[in-house]
Coordinates of C-alpha atoms in Angstrom, one line a residue:
M255 CA 125.4 15.3 -178.6
H256 CA 125.0 17.5 -175.3
C257 CA 125.0 14.8 -172.7
V258 CA 128.8 15.2 -171.9
D259 CA 130.8 15.2 -168.8
E260 CA 133.4 17.9 -167.5
K261 CA 136.0 16.2 -169.5
G262 CA 134.0 16.3 -172.5
D263 CA 133.1 12.6 -172.6
V264 CA 130.0 11.3 -173.6
C265 CA 127.6 10.3 -170.8
P266 CA 128.3 6.7 -169.9
H267 CA 124.4 6.1 -169.5
Y268 CA 123.8 7.2 -173.1
D269 CA 122.5 4.2 -175.1
G270 CA 122.2 5.3 -178.7
T271 CA 120.4 3.2 -181.4
D272 CA 122.0 1.9 -184.6
T273 CA 118.9 0.2 -186.4
R274 CA 115.4 1.4 -187.0
I275 CA 112.8 -1.2 -187.3
L276 CA 109.2 -0.9 -188.2
I277 CA 106.5 -3.7 -187.5
I278 CA 103.2 -3.5 -189.1
K279 CA 100.6 -5.8 -187.7
L280 CA 97.1 -4.0 -187.4
G281 CA 94.9 -6.8 -187.4
A282 CA 92.8 -8.4 -184.5
I283 CA 93.9 -7.9 -181.0
G284 CA 94.8 -11.7 -180.7
D285 CA 96.8 -11.5 -183.9
V286 CA 98.8 -8.7 -182.5
I287 CA 99.5 -10.6 -179.2
R288 CA 100.9 -13.8 -181.0
T289 CA 103.2 -11.7 -183.2
T290 CA 104.9 -10.3 -180.2
P291 CA 107.4 -13.5 -179.8
L292 CA 109.1 -11.9 -182.6
L293 CA 110.4 -9.3 -180.4
H294 CA 112.7 -11.6 -178.5
K295 CA 114.5 -12.2 -181.6
L296 CA 114.5 -8.5 -182.8
K297 CA 116.1 -7.6 -179.5
E298 CA 118.7 -10.4 -179.7
V299 CA 119.7 -9.8 -183.5
H300 CA 119.6 -5.9 -183.1
P301 CA 120.1 -5.0 -179.3
R302 CA 120.6 -1.3 -180.1
A303 CA 117.5 -1.2 -182.3
R304 CA 114.5 1.3 -182.0
I305 CA 111.4 -0.7 -182.7
F306 CA 108.3 1.0 -184.2
W307 CA 105.0 -0.9 -184.1
L308 CA 101.8 0.3 -186.1
T309 CA 98.7 -1.3 -185.2
L310 CA 95.0 -0.8 -184.3
T311 CA 95.7 -1.8 -180.5
P312 CA 98.5 -0.2 -179.1
E313 CA 97.6 -0.9 -175.7
V314 CA 98.4 -4.5 -175.9
L315 CA 101.8 -4.0 -177.0
P316 CA 104.7 -4.6 -174.6
S317 CA 107.4 -2.1 -173.3
A318 CA 110.1 -3.7 -175.6
V319 CA 108.4 -1.8 -178.5
D320 CA 110.0 1.8 -178.4
E321 CA 107.2 3.6 -180.5
K322 CA 103.7 2.4 -180.2
L323 CA 101.7 3.8 -183.0
D324 CA 98.0 3.6 -183.6
F325 CA 96.7 3.5 -187.1
S326 CA 95.9 7.2 -187.5
L327 CA 96.6 9.7 -190.1
K328 CA 99.2 11.6 -188.1
N329 CA 101.1 8.4 -187.9
I330 CA 100.7 7.3 -191.3
V331 CA 102.1 10.7 -192.5
A332 CA 105.0 10.6 -190.1
L333 CA 106.0 7.0 -191.1
R334 CA 105.9 8.0 -194.9
S335 CA 108.5 10.5 -194.3
M336 CA 111.2 8.4 -192.4
H337 CA 113.2 5.7 -193.5
F338 CA 113.6 2.4 -191.7
D339 CA 116.5 -0.3 -192.0
L340 CA 114.1 -3.1 -191.4
L341 CA 110.3 -3.2 -192.3
Y342 CA 108.2 -6.2 -191.4
N343 CA 104.5 -6.0 -192.5
L344 CA 102.7 -9.2 -191.4
D345 CA 99.3 -8.3 -192.4
K346 CA 97.7 -9.0 -195.8
D347 CA 95.3 -6.2 -195.5
R348 CA 95.3 -3.8 -198.6
E349 CA 95.9 -1.0 -196.5
A350 CA 98.9 -2.3 -194.5
C351 CA 100.3 -3.6 -197.6
A352 CA 99.8 -0.2 -199.5
L353 CA 101.6 1.3 -196.5
A354 CA 104.5 -0.9 -196.5
D355 CA 105.1 -0.6 -200.2
Q356 CA 105.0 3.4 -199.7
I357 CA 107.3 3.6 -196.6
S358 CA 111.2 3.9 -197.3
A359 CA 113.0 0.8 -195.9
T360 CA 116.5 -0.6 -196.8
T361 CA 114.7 -4.2 -196.2
K362 CA 111.3 -5.2 -196.4
K363 CA 109.9 -8.5 -195.4
G364 CA 106.2 -9.9 -195.5
F365 CA 103.7 -8.4 -197.9
I366 CA 103.2 -5.3 -199.9
L367 CA 100.9 -3.9 -202.5
K368 CA 102.3 -4.2 -206.1
D369 CA 99.9 -2.5 -208.7
G370 CA 97.0 -2.9 -206.5
I371 CA 97.6 -6.6 -205.8
I372 CA 98.7 -8.0 -202.5
S373 CA 102.0 -9.8 -203.0
P374 CA 104.9 -11.4 -200.7
T375 CA 108.1 -9.5 -200.8
D376 CA 110.3 -12.3 -201.5
A377 CA 110.1 -16.3 -201.2
S378 CA 110.0 -16.4 -197.5
G379 CA 106.4 -15.0 -197.6
E380 CA 105.0 -17.3 -200.4
A381 CA 103.6 -20.1 -198.0
K382 CA 102.1 -17.6 -195.8
Y383 CA 100.7 -16.0 -198.7
L384 CA 99.1 -19.3 -200.4
T385 CA 97.8 -20.5 -197.0
G386 CA 95.6 -17.2 -197.1
I387 CA 94.2 -17.9 -200.4
F388 CA 93.8 -21.6 -200.8
D389 CA 92.1 -23.8 -198.3
D390 CA 94.0 -26.9 -199.3
A391 CA 97.2 -25.1 -198.6
S392 CA 95.9 -24.0 -195.2
K393 CA 94.8 -27.5 -194.3
A394 CA 98.0 -28.8 -195.2
N395 CA 100.0 -26.5 -193.2
T396 CA 102.2 -28.0 -190.3
K397 CA 103.7 -25.1 -189.0
T398 CA 102.6 -22.8 -186.0
Y399 CA 101.9 -19.1 -186.6
P400 CA 105.0 -18.1 -184.7
Q401 CA 107.0 -20.4 -186.9
E402 CA 105.5 -18.8 -190.0
I403 CA 106.0 -15.2 -189.2
F404 CA 109.7 -16.0 -187.7
E405 CA 110.4 -17.6 -191.2
I406 CA 109.0 -14.7 -193.2
C407 CA 111.4 -12.3 -191.2
G408 CA 114.3 -14.6 -191.7
F409 CA 114.5 -16.4 -188.3
S410 CA 114.0 -19.7 -186.8
F411 CA 111.5 -19.9 -184.1
N412 CA 112.8 -21.2 -180.9
G413 CA 109.9 -21.4 -178.6
E414 CA 110.0 -17.5 -178.0
R415 CA 106.9 -16.6 -175.9
Y416 CA 104.3 -14.1 -176.1
L417 CA 105.0 -10.7 -174.5
L418 CA 102.2 -9.4 -172.6
E419 CA 102.3 -7.2 -170.0
N420 CA 99.1 -6.8 -167.3
Q421 CA 99.4 -3.3 -166.0
S422 CA 95.8 -3.2 -164.9
T423 CA 95.2 -2.6 -161.1
E424 CA 91.4 -2.4 -161.3
G425 CA 89.2 -5.0 -160.0
A426 CA 91.5 -6.1 -157.0
G427 CA 88.2 -6.3 -155.1
W428 CA 86.8 -9.0 -157.4
N429 CA 85.3 -11.9 -155.1
I430 CA 87.5 -14.6 -156.4
N431 CA 87.9 -17.4 -154.0
K432 CA 91.9 -18.2 -154.6
K433 CA 91.7 -20.9 -152.1
K434 CA 90.3 -23.0 -154.8
R435 CA 91.7 -23.8 -158.3
V436 CA 90.1 -20.9 -160.5
I437 CA 88.8 -21.9 -164.0
G438 CA 87.6 -19.1 -166.5
L439 CA 84.9 -20.0 -169.0
N440 CA 85.3 -17.8 -172.0
T441 CA 81.6 -18.3 -173.5
G442 CA 81.8 -16.5 -176.6
C443 CA 83.7 -16.3 -180.0
G444 CA 82.8 -13.1 -181.5
G445 CA 79.7 -12.1 -183.5
R446 CA 81.3 -13.0 -186.8
W447 CA 82.3 -16.6 -186.1
T448 CA 79.0 -18.3 -185.0
S449 CA 80.4 -21.5 -186.3
R450 CA 82.5 -22.0 -183.2
L451 CA 79.8 -21.6 -180.8
W452 CA 79.2 -24.0 -178.1
D453 CA 75.7 -24.6 -176.9
D454 CA 74.4 -22.8 -174.0
K455 CA 73.3 -25.9 -172.3
N456 CA 77.1 -27.4 -172.7
W457 CA 78.4 -24.0 -170.9
I458 CA 75.9 -24.3 -168.1
G459 CA 76.6 -28.2 -167.5
L460 CA 80.3 -27.7 -167.7
A461 CA 80.0 -24.7 -165.0
K462 CA 77.9 -26.8 -162.8
T463 CA 80.1 -29.7 -163.0
L464 CA 83.4 -27.9 -162.4
K465 CA 81.7 -26.2 -159.3
R466 CA 80.5 -29.5 -158.2
K467 CA 83.9 -31.0 -158.2
G468 CA 85.4 -27.9 -156.2
Y469 CA 86.6 -25.5 -158.8
E470 CA 86.0 -21.6 -158.5
V471 CA 84.3 -20.9 -161.8
V472 CA 84.4 -17.5 -163.6
L473 CA 82.5 -16.6 -166.6
L474 CA 84.3 -14.5 -169.1
G475 CA 83.1 -12.6 -172.2
G476 CA 82.5 -9.4 -174.0
E477 CA 79.5 -7.1 -174.3
Q478 CA 78.0 -9.9 -176.8
E479 CA 78.2 -12.4 -174.0
H480 CA 76.9 -10.3 -171.3
K481 CA 73.2 -11.3 -171.4
K482 CA 73.9 -15.1 -171.7
N483 CA 76.6 -15.0 -169.0
L484 CA 74.0 -13.5 -166.7
T485 CA 71.9 -16.3 -167.6
F486 CA 74.5 -18.8 -167.1
A487 CA 75.6 -17.0 -163.7
R488 CA 72.0 -17.4 -162.3
A489 CA 71.5 -21.1 -163.3
T490 CA 75.0 -22.2 -162.4
K491 CA 76.0 -19.8 -159.2
A492 CA 79.3 -19.2 -161.3
K493 CA 81.0 -15.8 -160.7
Y494 CA 80.3 -13.2 -163.4
F495 CA 81.5 -9.6 -162.8
G496 CA 80.6 -8.1 -166.3
H497 CA 82.5 -7.1 -169.5
F498 CA 85.2 -4.6 -169.1
P499 CA 87.7 -2.6 -171.1
L500 CA 90.7 -4.6 -172.3
Q501 CA 93.3 -3.8 -169.7
Q502 CA 90.7 -4.6 -166.9
F503 CA 89.8 -7.8 -168.8
I504 CA 93.2 -9.1 -168.9
G505 CA 93.5 -8.5 -165.2
L506 CA 90.5 -10.5 -164.5
M507 CA 91.8 -13.4 -166.7
N508 CA 95.2 -13.1 -164.9
R509 CA 93.1 -14.2 -161.8
C510 CA 92.3 -17.5 -163.5
D511 CA 94.3 -20.7 -163.2
L512 CA 93.0 -22.2 -166.2
V513 CA 90.6 -21.0 -169.1
V514 CA 88.4 -22.7 -171.6
T515 CA 88.1 -21.0 -174.6
S516 CA 87.4 -21.1 -178.4
V517 CA 90.0 -19.5 -180.7
T518 CA 89.4 -15.9 -179.7
M519 CA 91.5 -13.0 -178.3
A520 CA 90.8 -14.5 -174.9
M521 CA 93.1 -17.5 -176.0
H522 CA 95.9 -15.4 -177.0
I523 CA 95.6 -13.5 -173.4
T524 CA 95.5 -16.8 -171.6
I525 CA 98.8 -18.0 -173.5
G526 CA 100.5 -14.5 -173.0
L527 CA 99.5 -14.7 -169.2
G528 CA 101.1 -18.3 -169.0
K529 CA 97.8 -19.8 -167.8
K530 CA 96.6 -23.2 -168.4
I531 CA 94.3 -23.5 -171.6
V532 CA 91.7 -26.0 -172.9
L533 CA 91.1 -24.9 -176.6
F534 CA 88.1 -25.8 -178.6
N535 CA 88.9 -25.8 -182.2
N536 CA 86.8 -26.8 -185.3
I537 CA 87.0 -24.7 -188.2
F538 CA 90.8 -23.9 -188.0
N539 CA 93.9 -26.2 -188.7
K540 CA 95.2 -27.0 -185.4
N541 CA 98.7 -27.0 -186.3
E542 CA 98.9 -23.1 -186.4
F543 CA 98.1 -22.8 -182.5
E544 CA 101.5 -22.8 -180.3
L545 CA 100.1 -23.5 -176.9
Y546 CA 103.8 -23.7 -175.4
G547 CA 102.8 -26.7 -173.4
L548 CA 100.0 -24.9 -171.4
G549 CA 97.2 -27.1 -172.4
T550 CA 95.5 -28.9 -175.0
I551 CA 93.4 -28.6 -178.1
L552 CA 89.9 -30.4 -178.2
E553 CA 87.9 -30.8 -181.5
P554 CA 84.5 -32.3 -182.1
E555 CA 84.0 -35.9 -182.2
L556 CA 82.5 -35.4 -185.8
P557 CA 84.8 -33.7 -188.1
C558 CA 84.1 -30.0 -189.0
R559 CA 83.0 -29.6 -192.9
C560 CA 83.1 -25.9 -192.4
F561 CA 86.8 -25.1 -192.8
Y562 CA 87.2 -21.4 -192.1
Q563 CA 83.5 -20.6 -192.7
P564 CA 82.1 -17.9 -190.2
T565 CA 78.6 -19.9 -189.9
C566 CA 77.7 -23.6 -190.1
T567 CA 77.3 -24.6 -193.6
N568 CA 77.0 -28.5 -193.0
P569 CA 73.1 -29.6 -193.7
Q570 CA 73.9 -32.9 -192.0
Y571 CA 75.1 -32.0 -188.5
R572 CA 76.8 -29.0 -186.5
C573 CA 80.0 -30.3 -185.2
M574 CA 80.0 -28.3 -182.3
N575 CA 76.8 -30.3 -181.1
H576 CA 79.2 -33.4 -181.0
F577 CA 81.5 -32.0 -178.1
P578 CA 80.6 -33.6 -174.8
V579 CA 80.7 -31.7 -171.5
K580 CA 82.4 -34.8 -170.1
R581 CA 85.6 -34.5 -172.5
V582 CA 86.2 -30.9 -171.3
V583 CA 85.8 -31.8 -167.7
E584 CA 88.4 -34.6 -168.0
A585 CA 90.7 -32.2 -169.9
C586 CA 90.3 -29.5 -167.0
E587 CA 91.1 -32.1 -164.5
K588 CA 94.2 -33.4 -166.1
L589 CA 95.5 -29.8 -166.5
L590 CA 94.4 -28.5 -163.3
P591 CA 94.0 -31.4 -160.7
I592 CA 92.5 -30.5 -157.4

């Protein structure tokens, strides 16, 4: 230790660490964001810990993480030569579980690979493991995702919030009328999950109605939604600024007061920013979503028969066609009155 004063005493500003913790959560960006509440508890229980996090998207990790590691060969090689006091693997992907099995740690929680089979490390992970395999177990689940991961890690969930830091200063010149209440409409749901899509005419009707009622309406989406958002903007005169890199997109969403979205990355960004939310859900168990009192979950008037299916497989009807614009408008007005 070289940081000493003239008396030979250790520098009073030196803050050493006594615990080394690794979190493995590769997953989708939204899944990474909704795992960040765990950091509150880790900092509380282990205030002098050094926290490492391995992920595909380190750019969304907050400053509470000391070592933000992308899932690259150089980091995998380094981690395999290190020892951790605590290792939490909250992914059930084969590569994440294999790595959790290979890295040295005194205590491991979550999921590992045993003889090529993904398995929970102990009884605390069994319920989450079963919900990922059996639809009936997933449908019967009554716990939110934060509750589930806290219990896997040996903690109780007490409403700890997402940690999302918006560091983007780009887009400050966006022409958004902040004298009005601003509602963002996230019109997509990713290319894979088309069973969650709301019809184009409904988005157009929603944008027109909200504008008529005096709201500032901003269309949101990624590259896949670009063409249709251009069409929506022309049809409704809603604001559309294009699609952007992640941090700039977060910055744009931060200018909204409320966001209407299906279960997507944008949903978790909305919650992380503390914005009001109207959430569309059809194919998932709504109990898994923790909204922290920020909004409401709307489901179709006819029940969805395509639980966890990426495309609609119901030959009788498409449930998202039974989701009237009027209900969405009423939910927006209740959460964000003018």
